[in-house]
CSV table of C-alpha atoms in Angstrom, one decimal:
chain,number,residue,atom,x,y,z
A,1,MET,CA,-14.6,-10.9,2.8
A,2,ARG,CA,-14.5,-15.0,2.0
A,3,SER,CA,-11.5,-17.1,2.6
A,4,VAL,CA,-10.2,-18.7,-0.9
A,5,SER,CA,-6.8,-20.5,0.7
A,6,LYS,CA,-5.5,-21.6,4.2
A,7,GLN,CA,-1.9,-22.3,4.7
A,8,PRO,CA,0.5,-22.5,7.8
A,9,ALA,CA,3.2,-20.8,9.0
A,10,LEU,CA,4.9,-17.4,7.5
A,11,ALA,CA,4.8,-19.4,4.0
A,12,GLY,CA,1.1,-19.2,4.2
A,13,MET,CA,1.6,-15.5,3.9
A,14,MET,CA,4.5,-15.2,1.7
A,15,ILE,CA,3.5,-17.9,-1.1
A,16,PRO,CA,0.1,-16.2,-1.6
A,17,PHE,CA,1.9,-12.7,-1.3
A,18,ARG,CA,4.1,-13.8,-4.5
A,19,GLU,CA,1.2,-14.9,-6.3
A,20,LEU,CA,-0.9,-12.1,-6.0
A,21,VAL,CA,1.5,-9.4,-6.7
A,22,LYS,CA,3.3,-11.8,-10.0
A,23,ASP,CA,1.6,-9.0,-12.5
A,24,SER,CA,2.9,-6.1,-10.5
A,25,ASN,CA,5.9,-3.9,-11.1
A,26,ARG,CA,6.0,-1.5,-8.1
A,27,ILE,CA,4.9,-2.5,-4.6
A,28,VAL,CA,4.5,-0.3,-2.4
A,29,PHE,CA,4.3,-1.5,1.3
A,30,VAL,CA,2.7,1.0,4.1
A,31,GLY,CA,2.9,0.1,7.7
A,32,SER,CA,4.1,1.6,11.2
A,33,ILE,CA,7.4,2.3,12.2
A,34,GLY,CA,9.4,-0.2,13.8
A,35,PHE,CA,7.0,-3.3,13.9
A,36,CYS,CA,5.9,-3.5,10.6
A,37,THR,CA,9.4,-2.7,8.9
A,38,PRO,CA,10.9,-6.2,9.1
A,39,PHE,CA,7.4,-7.7,7.8
A,40,ALA,CA,7.8,-5.7,4.6
A,41,GLU,CA,11.5,-6.7,4.5
A,42,LEU,CA,10.0,-10.4,4.9
A,43,LEU,CA,7.6,-9.9,2.0
A,44,ALA,CA,10.3,-8.3,-0.3
A,45,TYR,CA,12.5,-11.4,0.1
A,46,ALA,CA,10.3,-13.5,-1.3
A,47,LEU,CA,10.3,-11.5,-4.3
A,48,ARG,CA,14.1,-10.7,-4.2
A,49,ASP,CA,14.4,-12.1,-7.9
A,50,SER,CA,11.4,-10.8,-9.5
A,51,GLY,CA,12.7,-7.8,-10.9
A,52,LYS,CA,10.0,-6.0,-8.9
A,53,GLU,CA,10.5,-2.1,-7.6
A,54,MET,CA,9.6,-2.6,-3.6
A,55,VAL,CA,9.2,0.8,-1.6
A,56,PHE,CA,8.6,0.9,2.4
A,57,VAL,CA,6.1,4.2,3.6
A,58,ALA,CA,6.3,4.5,7.3
A,59,GLY,CA,3.2,5.4,8.6
A,60,LEU,CA,1.4,8.3,6.6
A,61,ASP,CA,5.0,9.8,5.6
A,62,LEU,CA,5.2,9.6,1.6
A,63,GLU,CA,7.9,12.2,1.5
A,64,HIS,CA,10.4,10.0,3.2
A,65,ALA,CA,9.3,6.6,1.2
A,66,ARG,CA,12.3,4.2,1.0
A,67,GLU,CA,13.2,1.7,-1.5
A,68,ILE,CA,13.9,-1.9,-0.4
A,69,VAL,CA,16.8,-3.5,-1.7
A,70,PRO,CA,18.8,-6.8,-1.5
A,71,THR,CA,21.8,-6.8,0.7
A,72,PRO,CA,24.1,-9.6,1.9
A,73,GLN,CA,22.2,-9.5,4.9
A,74,GLY,CA,18.7,-9.7,3.6
A,75,MET,CA,16.4,-6.9,2.1
A,76,GLN,CA,16.9,-3.7,4.1
A,77,LEU,CA,15.5,-0.1,3.1
A,78,GLY,CA,17.8,1.9,1.2
A,79,ARG,CA,17.5,5.5,0.0
A,80,GLU,CA,14.5,7.7,-0.5
A,81,VAL,CA,12.1,7.2,-3.5
A,82,ASP,CA,9.3,8.1,-5.2
A,83,PHE,CA,5.8,6.8,-3.5
A,84,HIS,CA,4.0,6.0,-6.4
A,85,GLY,CA,3.3,2.2,-7.1
A,86,ASP,CA,0.6,0.0,-9.1
A,87,THR,CA,0.2,-2.2,-5.8
A,88,VAL,CA,0.2,-1.2,-2.2
A,89,ALA,CA,0.3,-3.6,0.4
A,90,VAL,CA,-1.0,-2.1,3.7
A,91,LEU,CA,0.4,-3.9,7.0
A,92,GLY,CA,-1.8,-4.3,10.1
A,93,GLY,CA,0.7,-2.8,12.6
A,94,LEU,CA,-1.2,0.5,11.1
A,95,ALA,CA,-4.5,-0.9,12.5
A,96,MET,CA,-3.2,-1.7,16.1
A,97,PRO,CA,-4.8,0.8,18.8
A,98,LYS,CA,-1.8,2.0,20.1
A,99,ILE,CA,-0.7,3.5,16.9
A,100,GLY,CA,-3.7,5.4,16.2
A,101,VAL,CA,-3.5,5.9,12.3
A,102,ASP,CA,-7.0,6.8,11.0
A,103,PRO,CA,-8.4,4.3,8.1
A,104,VAL,CA,-10.1,7.3,6.2
A,105,GLU,CA,-6.1,8.5,5.9
A,106,VAL,CA,-4.8,5.2,5.1
A,107,ALA,CA,-7.5,5.0,2.3
A,108,ARG,CA,-6.4,8.3,1.0
A,109,LEU,CA,-3.0,7.5,0.6
A,110,VAL,CA,-3.7,4.5,-1.0
A,111,GLU,CA,-5.3,6.7,-3.5
A,112,THR,CA,-2.6,9.0,-3.7
A,113,ILE,CA,0.1,6.1,-4.1
A,114,THR,CA,-1.9,4.2,-6.8
A,115,GLY,CA,-3.6,6.9,-9.0
A,116,GLY,CA,-6.8,5.3,-7.8
A,117,ASN,CA,-6.5,2.3,-9.9
A,118,GLY,CA,-4.0,-0.3,-8.3
A,119,LEU,CA,-4.2,-3.5,-6.6
A,120,VAL,CA,-4.7,-3.0,-2.6
A,121,ILE,CA,-3.5,-6.1,-0.3
A,122,GLY,CA,-4.0,-5.9,3.5
A,123,LEU,CA,-1.6,-8.1,5.3
A,124,CYS,CA,-2.3,-8.8,8.9
A,125,PHE,CA,-2.3,-10.8,12.0
A,126,MET,CA,-5.2,-12.0,14.2
A,127,GLY,CA,-8.0,-10.1,12.2
A,128,ILE,CA,-6.9,-6.6,13.4
A,129,PHE,CA,-8.7,-5.1,10.1
A,130,GLU,CA,-11.9,-6.6,10.7
A,131,ARG,CA,-11.6,-5.7,14.4
A,132,ALA,CA,-10.5,-2.3,13.9
A,133,GLY,CA,-13.3,-1.9,11.3
A,134,TRP,CA,-10.9,-1.1,8.4
A,135,TYR,CA,-13.1,-3.0,6.2
A,136,ASP,CA,-15.6,-0.1,6.2
A,137,HIS,CA,-13.0,2.1,4.7
A,138,ILE,CA,-10.3,0.7,2.9
A,139,ASP,CA,-11.3,-1.2,-0.8
A,140,PHE,CA,-8.9,-4.2,-0.1
A,141,ASP,CA,-8.8,-6.6,-3.2
A,142,TYR,CA,-7.4,-9.0,-0.8
A,143,VAL,CA,-6.3,-9.5,2.8
A,144,LEU,CA,-3.9,-12.3,3.9
A,145,ASP,CA,-4.8,-12.5,7.6
A,146,SER,CA,-2.6,-14.8,9.8
A,147,VAL,CA,-2.5,-16.2,13.6
A,148,ILE,CA,0.2,-16.5,15.9
A,149,ASP,CA,0.1,-19.2,18.4
A,150,THR,CA,2.9,-19.0,20.4
A,151,GLU,CA,4.1,-21.4,22.9
A,152,LEU,CA,6.9,-20.8,25.5
A,153,PHE,CA,9.1,-24.2,26.6
A,154,GLU,CA,11.1,-24.2,29.4
A,155,ARG,CA,13.9,-26.7,30.6
């Protein structure tokens, strides 16, 4: 994969993501339980006024896909819904070694969600898809890879 642009902070993930999905109707976020859920909600927040349908699939559990809906507290998971979509956003938490998800299974899941004809976007931190060898298994159209630098301050 080659670099197309570079932007700082979380806006550097949200703004390009919003642009990439501008022609999408139904976006299905697939991520690890707990860790990826808030990132799906954050990315969905960037699309809150777009009229797009958004869904979260925890792990590989298509049967319990949930809609992502706006609430007064921000974007939240709602009721169970159909898992199909024209765009899949694969979240990097799935590729973390402790999660243990097989990228071949994720590739099959993407195929099932889109019917083999959809936009596939990877969203990750610290190059996890590359480090875990996922580029060899999932045909991403785009990957948004963010780097996090943490600095602790004390008084």
